[in-house]
Amino acid sequence: MQIKVNNETLEVDVEPEMPLLWVLRDELGITGPKYGCGIAQCGACTVHINGLATRSCQLAIGDLGDREVTTIEGLGNPDSLHAVQQAWIEHQVAQCGYCQSGQIMQAASLLSSNPQPSDDVIDAAMSGNLCRCGTYPRIRTAVKTAAKKLAES
Amino acid sequence: MGKLATITRRTFLIGSAAIAGGVAFGTYLYKRPVDNPLQKDLTDGEAAITPYVKISPDGITLITPRADKGQGAYSIQAHLLAEELDIDPNTATISPGLPGPAYYNSAILTEGLSFPAYDNSTLAENMRSFMAVPARLFAMQLTGGSSTVPDGFIRMRMAGAVARETLKAAAALRTGISRAQLQTENGRVILPDGTSLPYTELAADAATLEPVTEVALRPASEWTRLGKPMPRIDMPAKCTGTEKYGIDLEVEGMVYAAVRANPGIGGTMESFDATAATTMRGVHKVIPIKHGVAVIADNTWRAWRAANKIDITWGAAPYPANTDEIFARIESVIDQEEHRDHRNRDDGEVQSSLDSGDILEATYKVPYLAHAPMEPMNAIVLVKDDSCVIWTGTQIPLFVRDHAAKITGLDAEQVLVHVQPMGGSFGHKLEDTHVLQAVEIAVAMRDTPVKLVWSREEDMTHDYPRPGAIAKGRGKVVNGQVDTFDLSVGQSAMAPNWFGRLMGMSLPGPDQTITTGSWDQPFAIPNYRVTGYRAPEMVPVSSWRSVGASGNGFMHDTLLDELIHSAGADPLAERIRLCNDDTSLKVLEKVGEISAWDGPSIEANRGRGVAFCLSFGVPVAIVTEVTHTDHGIRIDSVFAVVDVGEVLDPVNLEAQVSGGLLFGMAHAMNCETTYENHAAQQNNFHAFEGMRLYQTPKIEVVALTNASKIRGIGEPGLPPAAPSLGNAIFAATGQRLREMPFNKHIDFI
Ligand code: FES
Ligand code: FES
């Protein structure tokens, strides 16, 4: 079957019930999305489906259809960073960093639907993403900085 | 710092060695040059050095042997080298190197001694430097105990300085200009006329020179990187999904493995039926391994799916079947002389004081706790007839190497361990059960690389947890002051249990971790006693962020808070009055200042609590403010003050302290690992949630630098977090919490 990932159309031969996360990681070698729990509890696997933050461990590849997948690799890269990534680096958010692909994808999706989120909205939108290292205070600040950057650009 | 310098200099010398096209700088151990980890790169006769810096025409490599599990270890080690070497660490290759005993960790064992960390007497100092010897014996290139900074602070800067001066000597020889007239900057030697020679061009010359070892380290006032915010070198990769953790690696031709081991840790597998699994798509093989069964397939998900289709009959595990029985055994040893492990604190006349007057008595309990870092355990292993190559995130690469040698029947020199960045650890990656399973499978799959990834469920049910503990507290107040404090802690011994797994032999003597964080606190209570009682070995246990202090910090400080309350004294003022260590005292005073402390009550339904714990040599005081809302407790603000002697990176320090205290509070709120039928009941984050962003308080961190020694900060922020929260809840609600997790007794928003 064909799937669209980061503006490319790719061919995969897998059973329809395989979660998108494992198609990305093991079949396509796209390892930015991380495995943390497999049961929608941690958000480490978050990608965008048609721009919307989605837990890729929960989406069977057979249900994807022709919707577009964007992973953190497609959001920006070290040479051309997305505003959220810039803000994350500016505030030195990551510790182990393992949850941060998911955090960043969640934040980018939030800001594209709500460019000026209130503190409560940020708290609600980001609370499905676990961080065991405890980077939450910096995530809060970085989301606000990213909102400013996006508004200015 | 003078004292630290003499101790460290006695145990190492900095030197250089030629390498292909260039030069390496590093330490010679002066007693016996232990095996060289870079022997694969170096030719004979050059093998006595343990390099930290390698310079060749192609570039500069900084070797940072302490593993990075999220605490910024690679970055700080690179900056320690770069500060004296005068290079931008972002332009160098950063490599953990290949593990070798010469990178031994001299700092880590010193915390196991029975001198409180604030005791700088000569005896204590001599014992601490003596401990560098067993560390070398055990060849511990291990990362933990907040030891990376204390261990590398002198050694790595020295290596950078020797490299710099030797490169200058090479430039002097080439140009005829004296070394004293040369400067260095940004990877170059600068000549008086402003022209420059890059280090990379001088490397081959430098290799032929005697290294310049008479160098003085720059004073802190001249630092250009250290002491200032240093953007972490790994930050861009971690914010773009390009950091490669062990779980992200692919080795050509590899297959994917899943395991299911007995959820009763150490129990046998009686039988299994894999009929359904073997015919599933992508499955190559199903093989029995120690304590369980492994599936080898062509991707992770297929391997897991097949593993779940295997019918298995498990044997019993060698410990009591459920949590109640386990805690009953712990409770039964407390105050029983024959189970006494140690009594490091016994001031005044506790026994006779407790014979009269009003005695406050309370029992405290802390649960077993899994580590559950975000990245589950994983390893890639390739076994051939004459070699074994391992890629994994680990804090104990040398133990991994030796254990793999044993399983494969190879020599240790034939085993190579490539240490990967870790998606968290909190002590989990001080264990290597998963690697050894991968080695076992790779032996069966000879010549094919095998990648094993534990599912979250496999990970959390095969975690060697933080040991649960019970403490009985007794005490007395006299004239509005704390007069008698007596804490009896019962727990299974952690250190011997963990050492047993790593070394194949137990550690003799008492296990300080039973009371670390209780017995070693800097308070002058007239009658003051702390005793550790050793419960039998039950569930296998290990180090969890801040180790013994993670539970003791809570039990000790909560009893103290109860006594202060019953004395009618102010919680902060009484702790300050009792404190007998100047550095700790200033930490307590400062936390009062930044939190504008004016007593435990704020207004109706709001309260604040203070707690203090000295661990890993770092005194930490925390004030927490909470509100009792209709939906439960909300943690509003946290103020933390620490003293680490020297702040190398204020931004990372703040991250580590915040992260540590949030980790402490998260587990205090709602996490425990319980056992039923020998198996851990919490197998994923739905049952082990921790803290989420909406529950996160505002945090303010202040670091003081009055202490005489530099210390690491990955762990000490944790121990006072839970008691400060519990004490704040008491102030807001009148409800005293003596058992973690607190949500057994009170709701959180
Ligand atoms: S791995 Fe998908 S939510 Fe945790
Ligand atoms: S940075 Fe480690 S889990 Fe979030």
CSV table of N, CA, C and O in Angstrom, one decimal, chain B residues 544 659-669 718-719 721-722 725 740:
chain,number,residue,atom,x,y,z
B,544,TRP,N,17.5,3.8,42.5
B,544,TRP,CA,16.5,4.6,41.9
B,544,TRP,C,16.9,6.0,42.2
B,544,TRP,O,17.4,6.3,43.3
B,659,GLY,N,13.7,19.0,37.5
B,659,GLY,CA,13.4,17.7,37.1
B,659,GLY,C,13.4,16.7,38.3
B,659,GLY,O,12.5,15.8,38.4
B,660,GLY,N,14.4,16.8,39.1
B,660,GLY,CA,14.6,15.9,40.3
B,660,GLY,C,13.4,16.1,41.3
B,660,GLY,O,12.8,15.1,41.7
B,661,LEU,N,13.1,17.4,41.5
B,661,LEU,CA,12.0,17.5,42.5
B,661,LEU,C,10.7,17.2,42.0
B,661,LEU,O,9.8,16.7,42.7
B,662,LEU,N,10.5,17.4,40.7
B,662,LEU,CA,9.2,17.0,40.1
B,662,LEU,C,9.1,15.5,40.1
B,662,LEU,O,8.0,14.9,40.3
B,663,PHE,N,10.2,14.8,39.8
B,663,PHE,CA,10.2,13.3,39.9
B,663,PHE,C,9.8,12.9,41.3
B,663,PHE,O,9.0,11.9,41.4
B,664,GLY,N,10.4,13.5,42.3
B,664,GLY,CA,10.0,13.2,43.6
B,664,GLY,C,8.5,13.4,43.9
B,664,GLY,O,7.9,12.5,44.5
B,665,MET,N,8.0,14.5,43.5
B,665,MET,CA,6.6,14.8,43.8
B,665,MET,C,5.7,13.9,43.0
B,665,MET,O,4.6,13.5,43.5
B,666,ALA,N,6.0,13.7,41.7
B,666,ALA,CA,5.2,12.9,40.9
B,666,ALA,C,4.9,11.5,41.5
B,666,ALA,O,3.8,11.0,41.6
B,667,HIS,N,6.0,10.9,41.9
B,667,HIS,CA,5.8,9.5,42.5
B,667,HIS,C,5.2,9.6,43.9
B,667,HIS,O,4.4,8.7,44.3
B,668,ALA,N,5.5,10.7,44.6
B,668,ALA,CA,4.8,10.8,45.9
B,668,ALA,C,3.3,11.0,45.7
B,668,ALA,O,2.5,10.5,46.5
B,669,MET,N,2.9,11.6,44.6
B,669,MET,CA,1.5,11.8,44.4
B,669,MET,C,0.8,10.5,44.1
B,669,MET,O,-0.3,10.2,44.7
B,718,LEU,N,15.8,15.7,44.6
B,718,LEU,CA,14.6,14.8,44.8
B,718,LEU,C,14.2,14.6,46.2
B,718,LEU,O,13.0,14.7,46.5
B,719,PRO,N,15.1,14.2,47.1
B,719,PRO,CA,14.6,13.7,48.4
B,719,PRO,C,13.7,14.7,49.2
B,719,PRO,O,12.8,14.2,49.8
B,721,ALA,N,11.6,16.8,48.2
B,721,ALA,CA,10.4,17.2,47.4
B,721,ALA,C,9.1,16.6,48.1
B,721,ALA,O,8.2,17.3,48.4
B,722,ALA,N,9.1,15.2,48.3
B,722,ALA,CA,8.0,14.6,48.8
B,722,ALA,C,7.6,15.1,50.2
B,722,ALA,O,6.5,15.4,50.5
B,725,LEU,N,6.0,18.5,50.1
B,725,LEU,CA,4.7,18.4,49.7
B,725,LEU,C,3.8,17.9,50.8
B,725,LEU,O,2.7,18.5,51.1
B,740,MET,N,3.5,6.9,51.2
B,740,MET,CA,3.5,7.2,49.8
B,740,MET,C,2.9,6.0,49.1
B,740,MET,O,3.2,4.9,49.5
